[in-house]
Amino acid sequence: MNADKMFRLDGKIAVVTGAASGLGRAFALGLADQGALMICTDRNEEGADETASLAKQRQGKAEAARLDVGNEREQTDFWNDLAERHGRVDVLVNNAGISTGPQRLHELSIEDWDRLMAINLRGSFLCMRAAIPLMLAAGSGSIINISSIAGLTGYYPGFARLCVNYSASKAAIAGLTRQAAAEYGRDGIRINAIAPGWHGGTNLGAERRAQATPEMIRRSEEAIHARVPMGRRGVPDDLVGLVVYLAGDASSYVTGQVIAHDGGWMSS
Ligand SMILES: NC(=O)c1ccc[n+]([C@@H]2O[C@H](COP(=O)([O-])OP(=O)(O)OC[C@H]3O[C@@H](n4cnc5c(N)ncnc54)[C@H](O)[C@@H]3O)[C@@H](O)[C@H]2O)c1
């Protein structure tokens, strides 16, 4: 195949969850730029609408839909509607996710454990459970789950920058990805995960930042910059090339991978 065409997604239908801001918005715009009909979903409907409008301003094809990934009824309604209107989904990016406050394990409430798992892990499972039958019927599909380097390694520079519920959910996303990739490889469905390192320009951690002291935030920023071999945080646009690669034919023999995107963090 012509190398230019490997990255094109013309005629594909792509769903991104959590597309109202941050990484999800960048993913949605990048996939629309490559020709996919982009279905931008989020529990924040206004933000999802805005992402779809931005994609259209760039000559992309896009729609917006409400989907709280933790809500089973919304999941059923969304996927039934998608099946009825489009009959297929070619690309699913399970991006919606949250983090909770800056607690250490013994301080973490059961409510915060459950609230986060319901979105970060169960939400991704529910989307895959609904999308895979459509992909099986088509005989192809690409699912991209969003893990984190927090799911691959621990990090504690003397204060609670991350919380175990977040790290555990992201490690579980890696397991979900590998097992599902093994189950569906023969069906033409590829399933990979991206494990981003520290990326700025998103709303992730707003809850944690609201509870942290300015001194904690300062120390945390310094510790991150000192540890990243490339010497900077990523920005959402840094991730677009990888998601486009995993979505389409350029990665046709790649499945079950958890790819760190972290300025070298995991290698140092
Ligand atoms: N920013 C980083 O450094 C970083 C690093 C590693 C992994 N991640 C992961 O990337 C993903 C995107 O995070 P981000 O940094 O862009 O943060 P963000 O807060 O800007 O974006 C998250 C989006 O998910 C949506 N969302 C939250 N709960 C939802 C739900 N129940 N249903 C549907 N949508 C919901 C939010 O409305 C928001 O639009 C998350 O899974 C996050 O864990 C981010």
Coordinates of C-alpha atoms and ligand atoms in Angstrom, one line a residue:
M1 CA 0.0 0.0 0.0
N2 CA 1.1 3.5 -0.7
A3 CA 2.6 4.9 2.5
D4 CA 0.7 8.1 2.3
K5 CA -2.6 6.3 2.3
M6 CA -1.7 4.0 5.3
F7 CA -2.6 6.8 7.7
R8 CA -5.8 7.9 6.0
L9 CA -9.1 6.9 7.7
D10 CA -11.6 7.9 4.9
G11 CA -14.9 6.1 5.3
K12 CA -14.2 4.9 8.8
I13 CA -16.4 5.6 11.8
A14 CA -14.5 6.5 14.9
V15 CA -15.8 7.0 18.5
V16 CA -13.7 8.8 21.1
T17 CA -14.9 8.9 24.7
G18 CA -14.0 11.9 26.9
A19 CA -13.6 14.0 23.7
A20 CA -14.7 17.3 25.3
S21 CA -11.2 18.3 26.4
G22 CA -7.5 17.5 26.7
L23 CA -6.2 14.3 25.1
G24 CA -9.7 13.2 23.9
R25 CA -10.2 16.4 22.0
A26 CA -6.8 16.1 20.3
F27 CA -7.5 12.5 19.4
A28 CA -10.9 13.4 17.9
L29 CA -9.4 16.3 15.8
G30 CA -6.5 14.1 14.6
L31 CA -8.8 11.2 13.5
A32 CA -11.2 13.6 11.8
D33 CA -8.2 15.3 10.0
Q34 CA -7.4 11.9 8.5
G35 CA -10.9 11.5 7.1
A36 CA -12.8 9.5 9.7
L37 CA -16.4 10.4 10.6
M38 CA -15.7 11.4 14.2
I39 CA -18.3 10.7 16.9
C40 CA -17.2 12.9 19.8
T41 CA -18.7 11.7 23.1
D42 CA -18.4 12.9 26.6
R43 CA -20.6 13.4 29.7
N44 CA -19.9 17.0 29.1
E45 CA -22.2 17.6 26.1
E46 CA -21.2 21.2 25.6
G47 CA -17.5 20.3 25.3
A48 CA -18.2 17.4 23.0
D49 CA -20.3 19.7 20.7
E50 CA -17.4 22.2 20.7
T51 CA -14.9 19.4 19.7
A52 CA -17.2 18.4 16.8
S53 CA -17.5 22.0 15.7
L54 CA -13.7 22.4 15.8
A55 CA -13.4 19.3 13.6
K56 CA -15.9 20.6 11.1
Q57 CA -14.1 24.0 11.0
R58 CA -11.0 21.9 9.8
Q59 CA -13.2 20.4 7.1
G60 CA -13.6 17.1 9.0
K61 CA -16.8 15.1 9.4
A62 CA -18.0 15.0 13.0
E63 CA -20.9 14.5 15.3
A64 CA -21.3 14.9 19.1
A65 CA -23.2 12.6 21.5
R66 CA -23.7 12.5 25.2
L67 CA -22.1 9.4 26.8
D68 CA -21.3 9.0 30.5
V69 CA -19.2 5.9 30.2
G70 CA -20.0 4.9 33.8
N71 CA -23.7 4.9 33.2
E72 CA -25.0 1.6 31.8
R73 CA -28.3 3.0 30.5
E74 CA -26.4 5.7 28.6
Q75 CA -24.1 3.1 27.2
T76 CA -27.0 1.0 25.9
D77 CA -28.8 4.0 24.4
F78 CA -25.6 5.4 22.7
W79 CA -24.5 2.1 21.1
N80 CA -28.1 1.2 20.0
D81 CA -28.3 4.6 18.4
L82 CA -24.9 4.2 16.7
A83 CA -25.8 0.8 15.4
E84 CA -29.1 2.0 14.0
R85 CA -27.7 5.1 12.3
H86 CA -24.3 3.9 11.1
G87 CA -24.4 0.1 11.5
R88 CA -20.7 -0.1 12.4
V89 CA -17.8 1.3 14.3
D90 CA -14.2 1.0 13.0
V91 CA -12.2 2.8 15.6
L92 CA -12.9 3.1 19.4
V93 CA -10.7 5.2 21.6
N94 CA -11.4 4.6 25.3
N95 CA -10.1 7.8 26.6
A96 CA -12.6 9.1 29.3
G97 CA -10.9 9.0 32.7
I98 CA -10.6 10.8 36.0
S99 CA -8.2 11.0 38.9
T100 CA -9.2 11.7 42.5
G101 CA -7.6 13.6 45.4
P102 CA -3.9 13.5 46.5
Q103 CA -4.3 10.8 49.1
R104 CA -2.0 7.9 50.1
L105 CA -3.6 4.4 50.1
H106 CA -4.6 4.4 53.7
E107 CA -6.4 7.7 53.3
L108 CA -8.3 6.8 50.2
S109 CA -12.0 6.5 50.6
I110 CA -13.9 3.5 49.3
E111 CA -16.2 5.9 47.5
D112 CA -13.3 7.4 45.6
W113 CA -11.9 3.9 44.7
D114 CA -15.3 2.9 43.3
R115 CA -16.1 6.2 41.6
L116 CA -12.8 6.1 39.7
M117 CA -13.0 2.4 38.8
A118 CA -16.5 2.9 37.4
I119 CA -15.2 5.4 34.9
N120 CA -11.6 4.4 34.1
L121 CA -12.0 0.7 34.0
R122 CA -15.6 -0.4 33.9
G123 CA -16.4 2.4 31.4
S124 CA -13.8 1.1 29.0
F125 CA -15.0 -2.5 29.5
L126 CA -18.6 -1.4 28.7
C127 CA -17.6 0.4 25.5
M128 CA -15.6 -2.6 24.3
R129 CA -18.4 -4.9 25.2
A130 CA -20.8 -2.9 23.0
A131 CA -18.4 -2.1 20.1
I132 CA -16.9 -5.6 19.6
P133 CA -20.1 -7.2 18.3
L134 CA -20.3 -4.5 15.6
M135 CA -16.6 -5.0 14.8
L136 CA -17.1 -8.8 14.7
A137 CA -19.9 -8.3 12.2
A138 CA -17.6 -6.2 10.0
G139 CA -14.6 -8.5 10.4
S140 CA -12.3 -5.6 11.4
G141 CA -11.8 -2.8 14.0
S142 CA -9.2 -1.0 16.0
I143 CA -9.6 -0.3 19.7
I144 CA -7.2 2.0 21.5
N145 CA -7.4 2.1 25.3
I146 CA -5.8 4.9 27.3
S147 CA -3.6 3.6 30.1
S148 CA -0.9 5.6 31.8
I149 CA 2.7 5.2 32.8
A150 CA 1.2 5.3 36.3
G151 CA -0.1 1.8 35.4
L152 CA 3.4 0.6 34.5
T153 CA 5.5 1.9 37.4
G154 CA 5.1 3.5 40.8
Y155 CA 6.0 7.2 41.5
Y156 CA 6.4 8.8 44.9
P157 CA 8.8 11.7 45.3
G158 CA 7.7 12.3 48.9
F159 CA 4.1 13.4 48.5
A160 CA 0.9 11.9 47.0
R161 CA 1.1 13.0 43.4
L162 CA -0.8 10.0 42.2
C163 CA -3.3 7.8 43.9
V164 CA -3.4 4.0 43.9
N165 CA -6.9 3.9 42.5
Y166 CA -5.7 5.7 39.4
S167 CA -2.6 3.5 39.0
A168 CA -4.5 0.3 39.6
S169 CA -7.1 1.3 37.0
K170 CA -4.5 2.0 34.4
A171 CA -2.6 -1.2 35.1
A172 CA -5.9 -3.0 34.7
I173 CA -6.4 -1.3 31.3
A174 CA -3.1 -2.9 30.2
G175 CA -4.4 -6.3 31.2
L176 CA -7.8 -5.7 29.5
T177 CA -5.9 -4.7 26.4
R178 CA -3.6 -7.7 26.2
Q179 CA -6.3 -10.3 27.0
A180 CA -8.8 -8.9 24.6
A181 CA -6.1 -8.6 21.9
A182 CA -5.4 -12.3 22.3
E183 CA -9.1 -13.2 22.2
Y184 CA -10.0 -11.2 19.0
G185 CA -6.8 -11.3 16.9
R186 CA -8.3 -13.9 14.6
D187 CA -11.4 -11.8 14.1
G188 CA -9.5 -8.9 12.6
I189 CA -9.9 -6.7 15.6
R190 CA -6.7 -5.1 16.9
I191 CA -6.6 -3.8 20.5
N192 CA -3.7 -1.7 21.8
A193 CA -3.2 0.8 24.6
I194 CA -1.3 4.1 24.8
A195 CA 0.3 4.8 28.2
P196 CA 0.9 8.5 28.3
G197 CA 3.4 10.1 30.6
W198 CA 2.9 13.6 32.0
H199 CA 1.0 15.7 29.6
G200 CA -0.1 19.3 30.3
G201 CA -3.0 21.3 28.8
T202 CA -5.7 19.0 30.1
N203 CA -8.1 19.1 33.0
L204 CA -6.9 15.8 34.5
G205 CA -6.0 16.3 38.2
A206 CA -8.1 19.4 38.7
E207 CA -9.7 17.7 41.8
R208 CA -6.2 16.8 43.1
R209 CA -4.8 20.2 42.4
A210 CA -7.7 21.8 44.3
Q211 CA -6.8 19.8 47.4
A212 CA -3.0 20.2 47.1
T213 CA -1.0 23.0 48.6
P214 CA 0.9 25.4 46.2
E215 CA 4.1 23.9 47.7
M216 CA 3.0 20.4 46.8
I217 CA 2.2 21.5 43.3
R218 CA 5.5 23.3 42.9
R219 CA 7.6 20.3 44.2
S220 CA 5.6 18.0 42.0
E221 CA 6.2 20.0 38.8
E222 CA 9.9 20.3 39.6
A223 CA 10.2 16.6 40.2
I224 CA 8.5 15.8 36.9
H225 CA 10.7 18.0 34.8
A226 CA 13.8 16.7 36.5
R227 CA 12.8 13.1 35.7
V228 CA 11.7 13.4 32.1
P229 CA 14.7 12.7 29.8
M230 CA 13.3 15.0 27.2
G231 CA 13.1 17.7 29.8
R232 CA 9.5 18.7 29.3
R233 CA 5.9 17.6 29.7
G234 CA 4.1 16.4 26.7
V235 CA 1.2 18.3 25.2
P236 CA -2.0 16.7 23.7
D237 CA -0.9 17.3 20.1
D238 CA 2.2 15.1 20.7
L239 CA -0.1 12.1 20.9
V240 CA -2.0 12.6 17.7
G241 CA 0.5 10.7 15.5
L242 CA 0.4 7.6 17.6
V243 CA -3.4 7.4 17.8
V244 CA -3.7 7.9 14.0
Y245 CA -1.1 5.2 13.5
L246 CA -2.9 2.7 15.8
A247 CA -6.3 3.5 14.3
G248 CA -5.6 2.6 10.7
D249 CA -3.7 0.4 8.2
A250 CA -0.2 1.7 9.2
S251 CA -0.4 -0.6 12.3
S252 CA -2.1 -3.5 10.6
Y253 CA 0.1 -6.2 12.3
V254 CA 0.2 -4.5 15.7
T255 CA -2.0 -5.7 18.5
G256 CA -1.9 -6.3 22.3
Q257 CA 0.7 -3.5 22.8
V258 CA 0.9 -1.0 25.6
I259 CA 2.9 1.8 24.2
A260 CA 4.5 4.4 26.5
H261 CA 4.4 7.9 25.2
D262 CA 6.4 9.7 27.9
G263 CA 9.4 11.6 26.7
G264 CA 11.6 8.7 27.9
W265 CA 10.3 8.4 31.5
M266 CA 10.0 4.6 31.4
S267 CA 13.4 4.2 29.9
S268 CA 15.3 6.2 32.6
Ligands
LIG1 N1 -2.8 14.2 30.9 C1 -2.0 13.3 31.3 O1 -0.9 13.6 31.6 C2 -2.4 11.9 31.2 C3 -1.4 10.9 31.4 C4 -1.8 9.6 31.4 C5 -3.0 9.2 31.1 N2 -4.0 10.1 30.9 C6 -5.4 9.7 30.5 O2 -5.8 10.3 29.4 C7 -7.2 10.4 29.4 C8 -7.7 11.8 29.1 O3 -7.3 12.6 30.2 P1 -6.9 14.2 30.0 O4 -5.6 14.4 30.6 O5 -7.2 14.6 28.7 O6 -8.0 14.8 31.1 P2 -9.3 15.7 30.8 O7 -9.9 15.8 32.2 O8 -8.9 17.0 30.1 O9 -10.2 14.8 29.9 C9 -11.0 13.8 30.4 C10 -12.3 13.9 29.7 O10 -13.1 12.8 30.1 C11 -14.4 13.2 30.4 N3 -15.0 12.3 31.4 C12 -14.8 12.2 32.7 N4 -15.6 11.3 33.2 C13 -16.4 10.8 32.2 C14 -17.4 9.9 32.1 N5 -17.9 9.2 33.2 N6 -18.0 9.7 30.9 C15 -17.6 10.3 29.8 N7 -16.6 11.2 29.8 C16 -16.0 11.5 31.0 C17 -14.2 14.6 30.9 O11 -15.4 15.4 30.8 C18 -13.1 15.1 30.0 O12 -13.6 15.7 28.8 C19 -7.6 9.8 30.8 O13 -8.0 8.5 30.7 C20 -6.4 10.0 31.6 O14 -6.3 9.1 32.7 C21 -3.7 11.5 30.9

